[in-house]
Coordinates of N, CA, C and O in Angstrom, one line a residue:
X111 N 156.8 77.0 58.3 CA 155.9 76.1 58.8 C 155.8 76.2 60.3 O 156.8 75.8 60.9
X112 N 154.7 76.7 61.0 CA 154.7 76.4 62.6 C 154.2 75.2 62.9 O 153.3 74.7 62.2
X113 N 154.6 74.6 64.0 CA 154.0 73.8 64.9 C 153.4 73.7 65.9 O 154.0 74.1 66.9
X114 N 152.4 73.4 66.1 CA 152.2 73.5 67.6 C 153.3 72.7 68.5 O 153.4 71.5 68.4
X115 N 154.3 73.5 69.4 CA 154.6 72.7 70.5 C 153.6 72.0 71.9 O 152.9 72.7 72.7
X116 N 153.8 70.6 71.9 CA 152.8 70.7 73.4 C 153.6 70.1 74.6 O 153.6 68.9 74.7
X117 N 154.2 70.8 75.3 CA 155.0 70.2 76.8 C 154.6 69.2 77.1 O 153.4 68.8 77.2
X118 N 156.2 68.3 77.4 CA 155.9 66.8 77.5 C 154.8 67.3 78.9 O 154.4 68.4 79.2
X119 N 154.5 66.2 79.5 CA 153.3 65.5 80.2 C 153.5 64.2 80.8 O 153.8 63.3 80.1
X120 N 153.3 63.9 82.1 CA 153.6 62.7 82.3 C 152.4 62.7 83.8 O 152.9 62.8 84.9
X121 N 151.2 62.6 83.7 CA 150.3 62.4 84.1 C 150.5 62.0 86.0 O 150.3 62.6 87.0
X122 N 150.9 60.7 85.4 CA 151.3 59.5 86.6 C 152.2 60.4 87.4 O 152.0 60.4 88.6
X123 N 153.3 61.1 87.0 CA 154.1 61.6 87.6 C 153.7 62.7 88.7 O 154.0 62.8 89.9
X124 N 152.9 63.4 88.1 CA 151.8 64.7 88.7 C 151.1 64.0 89.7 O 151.3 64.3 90.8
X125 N 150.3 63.0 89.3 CA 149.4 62.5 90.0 C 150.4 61.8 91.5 O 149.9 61.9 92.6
X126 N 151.7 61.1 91.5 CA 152.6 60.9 92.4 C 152.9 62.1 93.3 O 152.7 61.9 94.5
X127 N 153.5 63.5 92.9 CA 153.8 64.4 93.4 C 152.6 64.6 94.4 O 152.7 64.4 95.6
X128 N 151.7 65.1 93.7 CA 150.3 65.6 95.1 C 150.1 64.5 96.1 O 150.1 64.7 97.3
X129 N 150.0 63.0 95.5 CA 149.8 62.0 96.3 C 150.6 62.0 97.8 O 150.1 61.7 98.8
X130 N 152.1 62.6 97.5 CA 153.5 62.4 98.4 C 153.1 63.7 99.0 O 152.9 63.5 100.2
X131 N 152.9 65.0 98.7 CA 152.6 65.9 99.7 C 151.7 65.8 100.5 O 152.0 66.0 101.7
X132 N 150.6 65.6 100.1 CA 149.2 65.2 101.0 C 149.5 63.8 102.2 O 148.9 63.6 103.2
X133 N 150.5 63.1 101.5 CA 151.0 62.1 102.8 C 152.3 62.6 103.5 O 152.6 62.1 104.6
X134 N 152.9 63.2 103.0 CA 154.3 63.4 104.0 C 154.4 65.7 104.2 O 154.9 66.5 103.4
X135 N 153.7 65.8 105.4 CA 154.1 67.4 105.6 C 155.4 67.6 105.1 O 155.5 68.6 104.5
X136 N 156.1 67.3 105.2 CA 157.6 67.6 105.3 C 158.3 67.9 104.2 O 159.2 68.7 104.2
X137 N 157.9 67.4 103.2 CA 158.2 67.6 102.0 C 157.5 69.1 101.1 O 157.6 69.6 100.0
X138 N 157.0 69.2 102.1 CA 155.6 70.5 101.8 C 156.4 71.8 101.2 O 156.0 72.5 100.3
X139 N 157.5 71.9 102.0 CA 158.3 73.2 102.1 C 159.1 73.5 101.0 O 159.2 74.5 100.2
X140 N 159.7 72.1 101.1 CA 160.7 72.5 99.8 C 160.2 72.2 98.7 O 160.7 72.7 97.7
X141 N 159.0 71.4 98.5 CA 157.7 71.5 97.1 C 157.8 72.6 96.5 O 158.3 72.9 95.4
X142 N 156.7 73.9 97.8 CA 156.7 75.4 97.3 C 157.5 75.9 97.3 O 157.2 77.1 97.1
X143 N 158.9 75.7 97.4 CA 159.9 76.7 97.1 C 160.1 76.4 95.6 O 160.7 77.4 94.9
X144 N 159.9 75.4 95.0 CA 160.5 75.0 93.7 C 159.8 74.9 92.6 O 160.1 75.1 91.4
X145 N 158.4 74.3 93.5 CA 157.0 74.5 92.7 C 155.8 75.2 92.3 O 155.2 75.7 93.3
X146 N 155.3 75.5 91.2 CA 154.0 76.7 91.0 C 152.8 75.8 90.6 O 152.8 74.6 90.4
X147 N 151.7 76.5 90.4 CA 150.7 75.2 90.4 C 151.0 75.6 88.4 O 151.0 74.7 87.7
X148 N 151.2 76.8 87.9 CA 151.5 76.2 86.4 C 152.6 75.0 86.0 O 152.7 74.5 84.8
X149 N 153.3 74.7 87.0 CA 154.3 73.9 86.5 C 153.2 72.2 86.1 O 153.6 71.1 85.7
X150 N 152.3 72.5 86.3 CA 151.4 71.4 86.5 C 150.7 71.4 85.1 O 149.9 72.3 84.7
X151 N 151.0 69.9 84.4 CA 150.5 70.7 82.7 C 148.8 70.4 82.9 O 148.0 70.8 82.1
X152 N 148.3 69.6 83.8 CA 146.9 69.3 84.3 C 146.4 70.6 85.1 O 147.1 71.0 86.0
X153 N 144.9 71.3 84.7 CA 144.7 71.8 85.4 C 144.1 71.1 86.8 O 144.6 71.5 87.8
X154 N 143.2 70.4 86.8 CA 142.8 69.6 87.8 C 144.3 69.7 88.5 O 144.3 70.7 89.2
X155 N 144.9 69.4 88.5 CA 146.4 69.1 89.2 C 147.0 70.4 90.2 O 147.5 70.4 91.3
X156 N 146.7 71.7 88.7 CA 146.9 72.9 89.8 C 146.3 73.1 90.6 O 146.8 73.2 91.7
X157 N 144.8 73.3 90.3 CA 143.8 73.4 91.5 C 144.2 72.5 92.8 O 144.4 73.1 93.8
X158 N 144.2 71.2 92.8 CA 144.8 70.7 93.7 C 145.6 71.2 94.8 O 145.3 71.3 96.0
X159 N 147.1 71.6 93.6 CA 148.4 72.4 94.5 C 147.9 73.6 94.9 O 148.4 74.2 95.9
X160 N 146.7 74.2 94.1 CA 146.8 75.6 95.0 C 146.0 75.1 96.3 O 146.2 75.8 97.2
X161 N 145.1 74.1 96.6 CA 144.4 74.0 97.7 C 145.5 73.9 98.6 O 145.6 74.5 99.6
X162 N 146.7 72.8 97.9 CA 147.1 72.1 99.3 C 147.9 73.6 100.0 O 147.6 74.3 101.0
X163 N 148.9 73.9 98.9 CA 149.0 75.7 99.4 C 148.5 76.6 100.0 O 149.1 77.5 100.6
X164 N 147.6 76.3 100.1 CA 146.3 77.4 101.0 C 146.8 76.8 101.9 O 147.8 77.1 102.5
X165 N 146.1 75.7 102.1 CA 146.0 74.8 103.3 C 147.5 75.1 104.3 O 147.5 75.4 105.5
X166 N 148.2 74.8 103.7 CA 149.5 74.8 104.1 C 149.8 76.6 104.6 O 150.4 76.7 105.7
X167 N 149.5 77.5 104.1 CA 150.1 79.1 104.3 C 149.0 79.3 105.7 O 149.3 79.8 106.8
X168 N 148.1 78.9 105.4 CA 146.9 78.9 106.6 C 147.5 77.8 108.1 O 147.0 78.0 109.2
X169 N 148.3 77.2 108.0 CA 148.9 76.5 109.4 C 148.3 75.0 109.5 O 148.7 74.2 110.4
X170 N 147.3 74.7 108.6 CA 146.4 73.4 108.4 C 146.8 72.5 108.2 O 147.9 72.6 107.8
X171 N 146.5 71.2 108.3 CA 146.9 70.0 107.7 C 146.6 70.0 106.1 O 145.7 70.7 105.5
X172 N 147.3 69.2 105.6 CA 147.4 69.1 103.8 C 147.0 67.3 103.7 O 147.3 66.8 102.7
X173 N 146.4 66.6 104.8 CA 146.1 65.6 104.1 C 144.9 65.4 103.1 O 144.4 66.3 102.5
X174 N 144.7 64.0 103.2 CA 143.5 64.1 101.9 C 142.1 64.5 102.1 O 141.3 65.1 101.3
X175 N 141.7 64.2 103.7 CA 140.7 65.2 103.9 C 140.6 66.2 104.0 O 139.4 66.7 103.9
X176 N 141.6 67.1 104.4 CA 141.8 68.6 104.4 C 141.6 68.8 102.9 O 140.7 69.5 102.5
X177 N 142.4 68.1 102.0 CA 142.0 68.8 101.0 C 141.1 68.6 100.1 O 141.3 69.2 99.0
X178 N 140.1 68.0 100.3 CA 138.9 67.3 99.8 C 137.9 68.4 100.4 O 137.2 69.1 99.7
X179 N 138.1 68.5 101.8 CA 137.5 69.7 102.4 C 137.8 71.0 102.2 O 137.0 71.9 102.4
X180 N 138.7 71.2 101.8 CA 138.6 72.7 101.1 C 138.3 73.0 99.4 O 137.8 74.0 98.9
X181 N 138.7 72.0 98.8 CA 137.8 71.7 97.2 C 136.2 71.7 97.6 O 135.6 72.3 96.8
X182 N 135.7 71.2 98.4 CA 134.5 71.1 98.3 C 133.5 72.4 98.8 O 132.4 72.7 98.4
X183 N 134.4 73.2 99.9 CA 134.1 74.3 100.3 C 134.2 75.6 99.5 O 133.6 76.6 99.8
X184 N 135.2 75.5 98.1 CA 135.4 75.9 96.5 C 133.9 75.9 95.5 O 133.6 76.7 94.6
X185 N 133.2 74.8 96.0 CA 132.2 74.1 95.4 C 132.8 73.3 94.1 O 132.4 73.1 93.0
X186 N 133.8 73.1 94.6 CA 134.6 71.9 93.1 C 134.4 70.0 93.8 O 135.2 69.1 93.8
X187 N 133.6 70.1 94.1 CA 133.0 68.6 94.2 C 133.8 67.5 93.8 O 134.5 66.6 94.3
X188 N 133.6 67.8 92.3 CA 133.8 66.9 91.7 C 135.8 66.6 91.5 O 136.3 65.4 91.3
X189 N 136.4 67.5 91.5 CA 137.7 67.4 91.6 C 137.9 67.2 93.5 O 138.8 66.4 93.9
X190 N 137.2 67.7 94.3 CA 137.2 66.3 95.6 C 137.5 65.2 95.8 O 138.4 64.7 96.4
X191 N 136.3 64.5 94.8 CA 136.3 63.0 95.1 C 137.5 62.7 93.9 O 137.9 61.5 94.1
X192 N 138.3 63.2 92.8 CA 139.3 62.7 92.2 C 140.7 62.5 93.3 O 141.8 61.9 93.0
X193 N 140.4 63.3 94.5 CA 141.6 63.8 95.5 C 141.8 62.7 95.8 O 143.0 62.4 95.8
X194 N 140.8 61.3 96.3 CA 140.8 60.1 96.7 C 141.7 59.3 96.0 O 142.3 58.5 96.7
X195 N 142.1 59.3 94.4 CA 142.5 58.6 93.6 C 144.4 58.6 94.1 O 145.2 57.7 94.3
X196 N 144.3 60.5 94.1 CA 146.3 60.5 94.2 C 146.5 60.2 95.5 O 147.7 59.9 95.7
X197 N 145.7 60.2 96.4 CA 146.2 59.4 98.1 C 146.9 58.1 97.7 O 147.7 57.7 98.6
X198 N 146.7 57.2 96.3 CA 147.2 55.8 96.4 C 148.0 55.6 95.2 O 148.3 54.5 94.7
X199 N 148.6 57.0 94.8 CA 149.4 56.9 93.5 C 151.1 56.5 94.0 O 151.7 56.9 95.0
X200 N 151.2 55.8 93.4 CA 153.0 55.6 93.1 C 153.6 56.7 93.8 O 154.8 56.8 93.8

């Protein structure tokens, strides 16, 4: 008998991580050393991390408007305005 396995998930938790990088640079570093955007079981979430990533390899700021502004220059709009939501997560 197979199962589907499906990787735990913890939403809130994801949604906290991007929130804390986009507010604290500092933590940025040791994020990408440990983190991949598949570790992210949300795609919305990856796309995110790959922005703030760019952002970050590029010498840029990673706050929430930087990265709203490079989602939107993607033409991903709509995952933009969700960027507003993890600026006030836990």
């Amino acid at each position: 008998m197979s199962e589907l396995l499906i990787p735990p998930t913890n939403r809130d938790a994801e949604q906290a991580v991007l929130g804390a990088l986009m507010a604290d640079r500092d933590t940025l570093g040791e994020a990408m050393a440990r983190l991949q955007p598949e570790d992210f079981y949300s795609e919305d979430h990856r796309a995110v991390y790959r922005a703030i990533m760019a952002l970050s390899e590029q010498g840029q700021a990673c706050d929430t408007v930087a990265v709203m502004s490079h989602l939107e220059a993607e033409r991903n709009t709509d995952l933009s305005a969700y960027v507003i939501t993890l600026h006030g997560s836990p």
